[in-house]
Amino acid sequence: MSQNVDKIKDHFQLFQEPEYQEMFERKREFEGGPSKEEIERVKEWTKTWEYREKNFAREALTINPAKACQPLGAIFAAAGFEGTLPFVHGSQGCVAYFRSHLTRNYKEPFQAVSSSMTEDAAVFGGLKNMTDGLANSYSLYKPKMIALCTTCMAEVIGDDLGSFITTSKNQGAVPEDFPVPFAHTPSFVGSHITGYDNMLKGILVALTPGKKKGVTNGKINFIPGFDPYIGNIRDLKDILSVMDVPSTILADNAESFDSPNLGEFKMYNGGTTLEEGADSINAKATISFQKYSTPKTLEYLEQEGGQTTLTYRPIGIRGTDEFLMGLSELTGKAIPEELE
Ligand code: SF4
C-alpha cells in the first residue's frame, strides 16, 4: 500500500503513486475518457481569447442567482425586533438550513425554532405541533413576541396560521394578549426578499392596530431590507445621529447578526422595540432601501398610516448624495459638513 499509518501522505503526493496512476488509467479506459493529449489541448484552449468571448456571450444562464426561500427572509426580519423568537411552522430540516445559512454568512449564532412537523402532521395537519411548539417556546425561551412563518410543507397541506394561533391561545399555549404576528411564506412563490416583506408587514399588522394617532410622531421609518452586510445599518444610524433625524429602523437586526463579544450568550439582540414597531404607524414618512423587499409593507404604511413612502439606494457617491439630499428635503435638516 502507498499509504501507511506511520507516514500518512497528503493526497497530492498519494495520488502520484504508481498504484493510483494505474487505477486512474484503467478508469479512463473503462469510462472511455479523453486522451491526455485531448485534455491538454482543452486546458490550453480555456486560456484563449476565444474561450473568454464564448463565456461573456452567454445570455440564458444565471450563475449563482443568490435566491433562497421565503422563510429565510421572514426570520431575518423578525430577528430585528426586541425579544422576538422566530418560529417556523413546518419541517425541522428547513429551519436547520436557515440557521446555518445565516450563521455562516454573518458568523453569529442564530436562534429560530420549528414546530418540527413530520409525516403524521403532514397528513392530519400541524395544529398540535404548533400548539405544543408555542407553549414550549414561550415557557423555555421567554420571548416578548413570537413571529411565525411557514415552510413549504405547512403551505402545501394548507395550514391556516391565523386560526391555529387563535386555537393555540384558546388552549392556553400562550397568553391571549401575547403578540404572535404571522406571515404565510410559501417557498414556491417569490424568494427570501418576499418572505422579508411578508413578515415585516405581518409584524406591523400585529403591533399597530389601535395605535394610529391624529398627529405624526415626527419620525422617519427606515427599512434596510434583506441586507447581507449589516454594517450598512450602523452607517445609517451614524448619518441619522449626525443629522439629528428622529427615526425608527424597521427592523434593526444589526446586533442580532453582529453582536458585541461580551463573553456571555445573549439570546435576543433585536434593536427595534415593540413600542417603536407599534408607533411606526404614526411616522411622518417611510424610506425603504430595497424596493423589491418591501412593497407590501410600504403599501400597508401608506394605506393604514397615511404615510409618504420613498425608496433610495444609497450605493456609491451618486446614490448616497440622492439619499442625503432627499432626507434633508423631507426633514428640513441640513446636511452637515462632515457628510458633504
Ligand atoms: S424551499 Fe421549502 S423545503 Fe426547501 S428549505 Fe425552503 S421551506 Fe424548506
mmCIF file of C-alpha atoms and ligand atoms in Angstrom:
data_model
loop_
_atom_site.group_PDB
_atom_site.id
_atom_site.type_symbol
_atom_site.label_atom_id
_atom_site.label_comp_id
_atom_site.label_asym_id
_atom_site.label_seq_id
_atom_site.Cartn_x
_atom_site.Cartn_y
_atom_site.Cartn_z
ATOM 1 C CA MET A 1 0.000 0.000 0.000
ATOM 2 C CA SER A 2 1.204 3.535 -0.788
ATOM 3 C CA GLN A 3 -0.372 4.799 2.392
ATOM 4 C CA ASN A 4 0.566 3.622 5.879
ATOM 5 C CA VAL A 5 -0.194 4.803 9.406
ATOM 6 C CA ASP A 6 3.413 5.648 10.260
ATOM 7 C CA LYS A 7 3.768 8.076 7.399
ATOM 8 C CA ILE A 8 0.482 9.496 6.177
ATOM 9 C CA LYS A 9 0.835 11.132 2.768
ATOM 10 C CA ASP A 10 -1.168 14.104 1.649
ATOM 11 C CA HIS A 11 -3.482 13.297 -1.278
ATOM 12 C CA PHE A 12 -1.395 15.411 -3.666
ATOM 13 C CA GLN A 13 1.537 13.077 -3.094
ATOM 14 C CA LEU A 14 -0.520 9.960 -2.638
ATOM 15 C CA PHE A 15 -2.283 10.188 -5.986
ATOM 16 C CA GLN A 16 1.075 10.358 -7.781
ATOM 17 C CA GLU A 17 1.967 6.873 -6.547
ATOM 18 C CA PRO A 18 2.090 4.147 -9.265
ATOM 19 C CA GLU A 19 -0.900 2.176 -7.965
ATOM 20 C CA TYR A 20 -3.128 5.265 -8.097
ATOM 21 C CA GLN A 21 -1.800 6.306 -11.502
ATOM 22 C CA GLU A 22 -2.533 2.794 -12.776
ATOM 23 C CA MET A 23 -6.039 2.937 -11.312
ATOM 24 C CA PHE A 24 -6.724 6.338 -12.958
ATOM 25 C CA GLU A 25 -5.554 4.940 -16.302
ATOM 26 C CA ARG A 26 -7.870 1.898 -16.023
ATOM 27 C CA LYS A 27 -10.740 4.161 -15.002
ATOM 28 C CA ARG A 28 -10.132 6.386 -18.027
ATOM 29 C CA GLU A 29 -10.203 3.403 -20.361
ATOM 30 C CA PHE A 30 -13.309 1.966 -18.718
ATOM 31 C CA GLU A 31 -15.185 5.264 -18.952
ATOM 32 C CA GLY A 32 -13.964 5.980 -22.478
ATOM 33 C CA GLY A 33 -12.398 9.236 -21.243
ATOM 34 C CA PRO A 34 -10.429 11.600 -23.494
ATOM 35 C CA SER A 35 -6.727 11.067 -24.060
ATOM 36 C CA LYS A 36 -4.077 13.012 -22.149
ATOM 37 C CA GLU A 37 -3.345 14.989 -25.320
ATOM 38 C CA GLU A 38 -7.008 15.961 -25.656
ATOM 39 C CA ILE A 39 -7.155 17.084 -22.009
ATOM 40 C CA GLU A 40 -4.035 19.213 -22.550
ATOM 41 C CA ARG A 41 -5.489 20.708 -25.734
ATOM 42 C CA VAL A 42 -8.738 21.745 -23.983
ATOM 43 C CA LYS A 43 -6.826 23.030 -20.977
ATOM 44 C CA GLU A 44 -4.832 25.349 -23.224
ATOM 45 C CA TRP A 45 -7.962 26.390 -25.134
ATOM 46 C CA THR A 46 -9.617 27.559 -21.869
ATOM 47 C CA LYS A 47 -6.842 30.153 -21.614
ATOM 48 C CA THR A 48 -7.577 31.652 -25.024
ATOM 49 C CA TRP A 49 -9.466 34.798 -26.015
ATOM 50 C CA GLU A 50 -11.972 32.709 -27.976
ATOM 51 C CA TYR A 51 -12.999 30.807 -24.822
ATOM 52 C CA ARG A 52 -13.323 34.059 -22.870
ATOM 53 C CA GLU A 53 -15.584 35.604 -25.518
ATOM 54 C CA LYS A 54 -17.777 32.494 -25.588
ATOM 55 C CA ASN A 55 -18.329 32.833 -21.838
ATOM 56 C CA PHE A 56 -19.157 36.520 -21.969
ATOM 57 C CA ALA A 57 -21.614 35.860 -24.795
ATOM 58 C CA ARG A 58 -23.840 33.686 -22.563
ATOM 59 C CA GLU A 59 -27.358 35.100 -22.205
ATOM 60 C CA ALA A 60 -29.647 32.389 -20.895
ATOM 61 C CA LEU A 61 -27.571 31.356 -17.900
ATOM 62 C CA THR A 62 -27.685 32.809 -14.385
ATOM 63 C CA ILE A 63 -24.689 31.872 -12.321
ATOM 64 C CA ASN A 64 -25.367 31.719 -8.581
ATOM 65 C CA PRO A 65 -28.711 33.555 -8.554
ATOM 66 C CA ALA A 66 -28.417 34.009 -4.770
ATOM 67 C CA LYS A 67 -32.054 33.087 -4.312
ATOM 68 C CA ALA A 68 -33.249 31.475 -1.134
ATOM 69 C CA CYS A 69 -36.737 30.670 0.111
ATOM 70 C CA GLN A 70 -39.303 32.883 1.827
ATOM 71 C CA PRO A 71 -38.985 31.750 5.462
ATOM 72 C CA LEU A 72 -35.269 32.630 5.471
ATOM 73 C CA GLY A 73 -36.167 36.272 4.802
ATOM 74 C CA ALA A 74 -39.037 36.115 7.282
ATOM 75 C CA ILE A 75 -36.876 35.062 10.222
ATOM 76 C CA PHE A 76 -34.234 37.601 9.191
ATOM 77 C CA ALA A 77 -36.823 40.400 9.501
ATOM 78 C CA ALA A 78 -38.222 39.025 12.776
ATOM 79 C CA ALA A 79 -34.753 38.980 14.346
ATOM 80 C CA GLY A 80 -34.671 42.783 14.203
ATOM 81 C CA PHE A 81 -37.339 43.161 16.895
ATOM 82 C CA GLU A 82 -36.697 43.223 20.609
ATOM 83 C CA GLY A 83 -37.145 39.906 22.420
ATOM 84 C CA THR A 84 -38.531 38.219 19.326
ATOM 85 C CA LEU A 85 -38.267 34.498 18.713
ATOM 86 C CA PRO A 86 -38.651 33.493 15.056
ATOM 87 C CA PHE A 87 -40.851 30.368 14.882
ATOM 88 C CA VAL A 88 -41.130 28.417 11.651
ATOM 89 C CA HIS A 89 -44.166 26.177 11.297
ATOM 90 C CA GLY A 90 -43.055 23.221 9.239
ATOM 91 C CA SER A 91 -40.227 20.765 8.966
ATOM 92 C CA GLN A 92 -37.177 20.942 11.163
ATOM 93 C CA GLY A 93 -34.617 20.419 8.402
ATOM 94 C CA CYS A 94 -35.618 23.665 6.693
ATOM 95 C CA VAL A 95 -35.038 25.625 9.889
ATOM 96 C CA ALA A 96 -31.660 23.972 10.432
ATOM 97 C CA TYR A 97 -30.768 25.206 6.959
ATOM 98 C CA PHE A 98 -31.911 28.783 7.724
ATOM 99 C CA ARG A 99 -29.948 28.867 10.965
ATOM 100 C CA SER A 100 -26.767 27.526 9.411
ATOM 101 C CA HIS A 101 -27.148 29.781 6.348
ATOM 102 C CA LEU A 102 -27.428 32.944 8.463
ATOM 103 C CA THR A 103 -24.707 31.804 10.856
ATOM 104 C CA ARG A 104 -22.311 31.113 8.001
ATOM 105 C CA ASN A 105 -22.895 34.483 6.381
ATOM 106 C CA TYR A 106 -22.798 36.653 9.499
ATOM 107 C CA LYS A 107 -20.554 34.476 11.687
ATOM 108 C CA GLU A 108 -23.045 34.807 14.529
ATOM 109 C CA PRO A 109 -25.095 32.180 16.329
ATOM 110 C CA PHE A 110 -28.700 32.483 15.263
ATOM 111 C CA GLN A 111 -31.709 31.023 17.003
ATOM 112 C CA ALA A 112 -35.058 30.139 15.481
ATOM 113 C CA VAL A 113 -37.420 27.362 16.494
ATOM 114 C CA SER A 114 -39.534 24.977 14.490
ATOM 115 C CA SER A 115 -42.794 23.127 15.046
ATOM 116 C CA SER A 116 -40.935 20.079 13.662
ATOM 117 C CA MET A 117 -43.750 18.651 11.594
ATOM 118 C CA THR A 118 -43.276 15.052 10.466
ATOM 119 C CA GLU A 119 -45.345 12.572 8.444
ATOM 120 C CA ASP A 120 -48.346 12.475 10.777
ATOM 121 C CA ALA A 121 -48.629 16.265 10.799
ATOM 122 C CA ALA A 122 -48.353 16.297 7.004
ATOM 123 C CA VAL A 123 -51.431 14.047 6.843
ATOM 124 C CA PHE A 124 -53.532 15.355 9.721
ATOM 125 C CA GLY A 125 -52.377 18.984 9.859
ATOM 126 C CA GLY A 126 -49.849 20.706 12.102
ATOM 127 C CA LEU A 127 -52.137 22.261 14.747
ATOM 128 C CA LYS A 128 -50.877 20.083 17.589
ATOM 129 C CA ASN A 129 -47.265 20.743 16.633
ATOM 130 C CA MET A 130 -47.902 24.460 16.662
ATOM 131 C CA THR A 131 -49.779 24.485 19.961
ATOM 132 C CA ASP A 132 -47.080 22.427 21.680
ATOM 133 C CA GLY A 133 -44.335 24.423 19.992
ATOM 134 C CA LEU A 134 -45.789 27.764 21.087
ATOM 135 C CA ALA A 135 -46.247 26.537 24.660
ATOM 136 C CA ASN A 136 -42.702 25.145 24.840
ATOM 137 C CA SER A 137 -41.102 28.200 23.220
ATOM 138 C CA TYR A 138 -42.977 30.572 25.500
ATOM 139 C CA SER A 139 -42.024 28.790 28.707
ATOM 140 C CA LEU A 140 -38.467 27.799 27.723
ATOM 141 C CA TYR A 141 -37.167 30.904 25.948
ATOM 142 C CA LYS A 142 -39.368 33.616 27.493
ATOM 143 C CA PRO A 143 -39.668 35.844 24.416
ATOM 144 C CA LYS A 144 -41.643 39.109 24.246
ATOM 145 C CA MET A 145 -43.005 38.169 20.835
ATOM 146 C CA ILE A 146 -43.057 35.023 18.682
ATOM 147 C CA ALA A 147 -43.036 35.696 14.932
ATOM 148 C CA LEU A 148 -44.488 32.824 12.923
ATOM 149 C CA CYS A 149 -43.885 31.852 9.329
ATOM 150 C CA THR A 150 -44.185 28.630 7.337
ATOM 151 C CA THR A 151 -42.169 26.192 5.245
ATOM 152 C CA CYS A 152 -43.336 24.521 2.032
ATOM 153 C CA MET A 153 -44.708 21.564 3.973
ATOM 154 C CA ALA A 154 -47.216 23.580 6.007
ATOM 155 C CA GLU A 155 -48.194 25.560 2.909
ATOM 156 C CA VAL A 156 -48.746 22.516 0.707
ATOM 157 C CA ILE A 157 -51.210 20.996 3.179
ATOM 158 C CA GLY A 158 -52.841 24.401 3.727
ATOM 159 C CA ASP A 159 -52.356 25.020 7.455
ATOM 160 C CA ASP A 160 -54.089 28.274 8.422
ATOM 161 C CA LEU A 161 -51.770 30.204 10.740
ATOM 162 C CA GLY A 162 -54.381 32.747 11.875
ATOM 163 C CA SER A 163 -56.864 30.134 13.073
ATOM 164 C CA PHE A 164 -54.109 27.901 14.512
ATOM 165 C CA ILE A 165 -52.805 30.801 16.618
ATOM 166 C CA THR A 166 -56.320 31.571 17.887
ATOM 167 C CA THR A 167 -56.874 27.901 18.773
ATOM 168 C CA SER A 168 -53.459 27.668 20.443
ATOM 169 C CA LYS A 169 -54.215 30.757 22.529
ATOM 170 C CA ASN A 170 -57.626 29.337 23.467
ATOM 171 C CA GLN A 171 -55.855 26.195 24.638
ATOM 172 C CA GLY A 172 -53.527 28.277 26.827
ATOM 173 C CA ALA A 173 -50.278 27.773 24.853
ATOM 174 C CA VAL A 174 -49.504 31.496 25.224
ATOM 175 C CA PRO A 175 -51.476 34.298 26.933
ATOM 176 C CA GLU A 176 -54.313 35.920 24.954
ATOM 177 C CA ASP A 177 -52.534 39.273 24.725
ATOM 178 C CA PHE A 178 -49.134 37.824 23.809
ATOM 179 C CA PRO A 179 -48.114 39.082 20.330
ATOM 180 C CA VAL A 180 -47.829 36.307 17.730
ATOM 181 C CA PRO A 181 -47.542 38.029 14.339
ATOM 182 C CA PHE A 182 -47.531 35.697 11.364
ATOM 183 C CA ALA A 183 -46.831 35.510 7.676
ATOM 184 C CA HIS A 184 -47.589 32.753 5.223
ATOM 185 C CA THR A 185 -44.303 32.228 3.405
ATOM 186 C CA PRO A 186 -44.726 29.571 0.702
ATOM 187 C CA SER A 187 -41.333 28.970 -0.831
ATOM 188 C CA PHE A 188 -42.708 28.175 -4.256
ATOM 189 C CA VAL A 189 -43.661 31.869 -4.582
ATOM 190 C CA GLY A 190 -41.044 34.620 -4.625
ATOM 191 C CA SER A 191 -37.855 34.304 -2.627
ATOM 192 C CA HIS A 192 -36.247 35.364 0.655
ATOM 193 C CA ILE A 193 -36.996 39.031 -0.108
ATOM 194 C CA THR A 194 -40.722 38.226 -0.470
ATOM 195 C CA GLY A 195 -40.574 36.494 2.912
ATOM 196 C CA TYR A 196 -38.854 39.512 4.449
ATOM 197 C CA ASP A 197 -41.652 41.757 3.206
ATOM 198 C CA ASN A 198 -44.430 39.384 4.314
ATOM 199 C CA MET A 199 -43.021 39.017 7.829
ATOM 200 C CA LEU A 200 -42.354 42.719 8.323
ATOM 201 C CA LYS A 201 -45.873 43.524 7.209
ATOM 202 C CA GLY A 202 -47.202 40.730 9.459
ATOM 203 C CA ILE A 203 -45.420 42.207 12.468
ATOM 204 C CA LEU A 204 -46.778 45.692 11.752
ATOM 205 C CA VAL A 205 -50.281 44.264 11.252
ATOM 206 C CA ALA A 206 -49.986 42.655 14.710
ATOM 207 C CA LEU A 207 -48.441 45.611 16.544
ATOM 208 C CA THR A 208 -50.060 48.705 15.060
ATOM 209 C CA PRO A 209 -53.874 48.256 15.313
ATOM 210 C CA GLY A 210 -55.386 50.915 17.575
ATOM 211 C CA LYS A 211 -52.081 52.839 17.716
ATOM 212 C CA LYS A 212 -52.798 55.378 14.961
ATOM 213 C CA LYS A 213 -52.966 58.922 16.311
ATOM 214 C CA GLY A 214 -54.232 62.135 14.777
ATOM 215 C CA VAL A 215 -50.745 63.636 14.507
ATOM 216 C CA THR A 216 -47.445 62.153 13.395
ATOM 217 C CA ASN A 217 -44.667 61.390 15.836
ATOM 218 C CA GLY A 218 -42.304 63.354 13.589
ATOM 219 C CA LYS A 219 -40.119 60.319 12.959
ATOM 220 C CA ILE A 220 -38.993 58.710 9.732
ATOM 221 C CA ASN A 221 -39.132 54.906 9.410
ATOM 222 C CA PHE A 222 -36.205 53.280 7.638
ATOM 223 C CA ILE A 223 -36.424 49.766 6.206
ATOM 224 C CA PRO A 224 -32.997 48.345 5.330
ATOM 225 C CA GLY A 225 -34.413 45.274 3.519
ATOM 226 C CA PHE A 226 -32.669 41.930 3.286
ATOM 227 C CA ASP A 227 -29.146 43.301 3.553
ATOM 228 C CA PRO A 228 -26.310 40.780 3.710
ATOM 229 C CA TYR A 229 -23.944 43.480 5.020
ATOM 230 C CA ILE A 230 -25.054 44.541 8.471
ATOM 231 C CA GLY A 231 -22.550 47.451 8.622
ATOM 232 C CA ASN A 232 -24.959 49.455 6.460
ATOM 233 C CA ILE A 233 -27.407 49.761 9.369
ATOM 234 C CA ARG A 234 -24.644 51.118 11.586
ATOM 235 C CA ASP A 235 -23.675 53.676 8.938
ATOM 236 C CA LEU A 236 -27.305 54.693 8.609
ATOM 237 C CA LYS A 237 -27.544 55.236 12.368
ATOM 238 C CA ASP A 238 -24.398 57.405 12.258
ATOM 239 C CA ILE A 239 -25.867 59.553 9.485
ATOM 240 C CA LEU A 240 -29.184 59.936 11.332
ATOM 241 C CA SER A 241 -27.385 60.851 14.519
ATOM 242 C CA VAL A 242 -25.192 63.475 12.809
ATOM 243 C CA MET A 243 -28.211 64.954 11.020
ATOM 244 C CA ASP A 244 -30.342 64.700 14.177
ATOM 245 C CA VAL A 245 -33.179 62.907 12.398
ATOM 246 C CA PRO A 246 -35.682 61.182 14.733
ATOM 247 C CA SER A 247 -36.120 57.691 13.369
ATOM 248 C CA THR A 248 -37.279 54.120 13.726
ATOM 249 C CA ILE A 249 -35.456 51.322 11.955
ATOM 250 C CA LEU A 250 -37.747 48.527 10.838
ATOM 251 C CA ALA A 251 -36.216 46.101 11.657
ATOM 252 C CA ASP A 252 -32.901 46.812 13.341
ATOM 253 C CA ASN A 253 -31.068 43.486 13.257
ATOM 254 C CA ALA A 254 -27.539 44.968 13.373
ATOM 255 C CA GLU A 255 -26.862 43.498 16.819
ATOM 256 C CA SER A 256 -28.624 40.233 16.016
ATOM 257 C CA PHE A 257 -26.065 39.474 13.342
ATOM 258 C CA ASP A 258 -23.066 41.348 14.714
ATOM 259 C CA SER A 259 -23.373 41.284 18.475
ATOM 260 C CA PRO A 260 -20.570 42.539 20.697
ATOM 261 C CA ASN A 261 -18.336 39.806 22.103
ATOM 262 C CA LEU A 262 -19.113 40.178 25.810
ATOM 263 C CA GLY A 263 -18.279 36.609 26.752
ATOM 264 C CA GLU A 264 -21.885 35.768 27.563
ATOM 265 C CA PHE A 265 -24.577 34.482 25.272
ATOM 266 C CA LYS A 266 -27.483 36.859 24.846
ATOM 267 C CA MET A 267 -30.469 35.287 23.169
ATOM 268 C CA TYR A 268 -32.292 38.339 21.868
ATOM 269 C CA ASN A 269 -30.453 41.194 20.177
ATOM 270 C CA GLY A 270 -33.162 42.755 18.005
ATOM 271 C CA GLY A 271 -32.884 46.538 18.238
ATOM 272 C CA THR A 272 -36.415 47.725 17.383
ATOM 273 C CA THR A 273 -38.604 47.763 20.472
ATOM 274 C CA LEU A 274 -42.188 46.549 20.231
ATOM 275 C CA GLU A 275 -43.323 50.058 21.211
ATOM 276 C CA GLU A 276 -41.318 51.559 18.346
ATOM 277 C CA GLY A 277 -42.783 48.971 15.986
ATOM 278 C CA ALA A 278 -46.313 49.892 17.097
ATOM 279 C CA ASP A 279 -45.627 53.628 16.899
ATOM 280 C CA SER A 280 -44.108 53.316 13.404
ATOM 281 C CA ILE A 281 -47.644 53.722 12.044
ATOM 282 C CA ASN A 282 -47.509 57.364 13.214
ATOM 283 C CA ALA A 283 -44.272 58.232 11.394
ATOM 284 C CA LYS A 284 -44.126 61.139 9.013
ATOM 285 C CA ALA A 285 -42.711 59.010 6.205
ATOM 286 C CA THR A 286 -41.044 55.690 5.497
ATOM 287 C CA ILE A 287 -37.876 55.231 3.486
ATOM 288 C CA SER A 288 -37.045 51.823 2.071
ATOM 289 C CA PHE A 289 -33.602 50.921 0.794
ATOM 290 C CA GLN A 290 -34.788 47.917 -1.197
ATOM 291 C CA LYS A 291 -37.753 48.395 -3.497
ATOM 292 C CA TYR A 292 -38.402 44.704 -4.113
ATOM 293 C CA SER A 293 -38.035 43.663 -0.442
ATOM 294 C CA THR A 294 -40.721 45.988 0.835
ATOM 295 C CA PRO A 295 -43.750 46.562 -1.482
ATOM 296 C CA LYS A 296 -46.447 45.102 0.811
ATOM 297 C CA THR A 297 -45.010 46.780 3.917
ATOM 298 C CA LEU A 298 -44.887 50.152 2.182
ATOM 299 C CA GLU A 299 -48.429 49.703 0.902
ATOM 300 C CA TYR A 300 -49.606 48.948 4.453
ATOM 301 C CA LEU A 301 -47.902 52.057 5.858
ATOM 302 C CA GLU A 302 -49.363 54.183 3.063
ATOM 303 C CA GLN A 303 -52.894 52.876 3.495
ATOM 304 C CA GLU A 304 -53.101 52.463 7.271
ATOM 305 C CA GLY A 305 -50.637 55.170 8.290
ATOM 306 C CA GLY A 306 -51.315 57.679 5.509
ATOM 307 C CA GLN A 307 -47.562 57.977 5.096
ATOM 308 C CA THR A 308 -45.380 59.121 2.262
ATOM 309 C CA THR A 309 -43.112 56.271 1.220
ATOM 310 C CA LEU A 310 -39.879 56.639 -0.682
ATOM 311 C CA THR A 311 -37.163 54.330 -1.949
ATOM 312 C CA TYR A 312 -33.485 55.278 -2.084
ATOM 313 C CA ARG A 313 -30.437 53.229 -2.970
ATOM 314 C CA PRO A 314 -27.524 54.896 -1.175
ATOM 315 C CA ILE A 315 -24.871 52.933 -3.045
ATOM 316 C CA GLY A 316 -21.905 54.851 -4.436
ATOM 317 C CA ILE A 317 -21.478 58.612 -4.436
ATOM 318 C CA ARG A 318 -24.471 59.438 -6.624
ATOM 319 C CA GLY A 319 -26.886 57.167 -4.729
ATOM 320 C CA THR A 320 -25.687 58.431 -1.353
ATOM 321 C CA ASP A 321 -25.972 62.062 -2.486
ATOM 322 C CA GLU A 322 -29.529 61.480 -3.663
ATOM 323 C CA PHE A 323 -30.441 59.884 -0.346
ATOM 324 C CA LEU A 324 -28.890 62.652 1.770
ATOM 325 C CA MET A 325 -30.492 65.412 -0.283
ATOM 326 C CA GLY A 326 -33.865 63.636 -0.206
ATOM 327 C CA LEU A 327 -33.600 63.157 3.554
ATOM 328 C CA SER A 328 -32.658 66.791 4.043
ATOM 329 C CA GLU A 329 -35.637 67.924 1.979
ATOM 330 C CA LEU A 330 -38.010 65.602 3.833
ATOM 331 C CA THR A 331 -36.883 66.552 7.330
ATOM 332 C CA GLY A 332 -35.734 70.146 6.834
ATOM 333 C CA LYS A 333 -32.389 69.184 8.442
ATOM 334 C CA ALA A 334 -29.212 70.491 6.857
ATOM 335 C CA ILE A 335 -26.563 68.090 5.632
ATOM 336 C CA PRO A 336 -23.626 68.633 7.982
ATOM 337 C CA GLU A 337 -20.184 69.382 6.567
ATOM 338 C CA GLU A 338 -18.775 66.028 7.659
ATOM 339 C CA LEU A 339 -21.208 64.276 5.324
ATOM 340 C CA GLU A 340 -20.564 66.530 2.336
HETATM 341 S S1 SF4 B 1 -37.703 25.617 -0.212
HETATM 342 FE FE1 SF4 B 1 -39.253 24.748 1.190
HETATM 343 S S2 SF4 B 1 -38.470 22.707 1.701
HETATM 344 FE FE2 SF4 B 1 -36.737 23.905 0.916
HETATM 345 S S3 SF4 B 1 -35.764 24.829 2.720
HETATM 346 FE FE3 SF4 B 1 -37.246 26.312 1.905
HETATM 347 S S4 SF4 B 1 -39.099 25.946 3.082
HETATM 348 FE FE4 SF4 B 1 -37.804 24.127 3.319
#
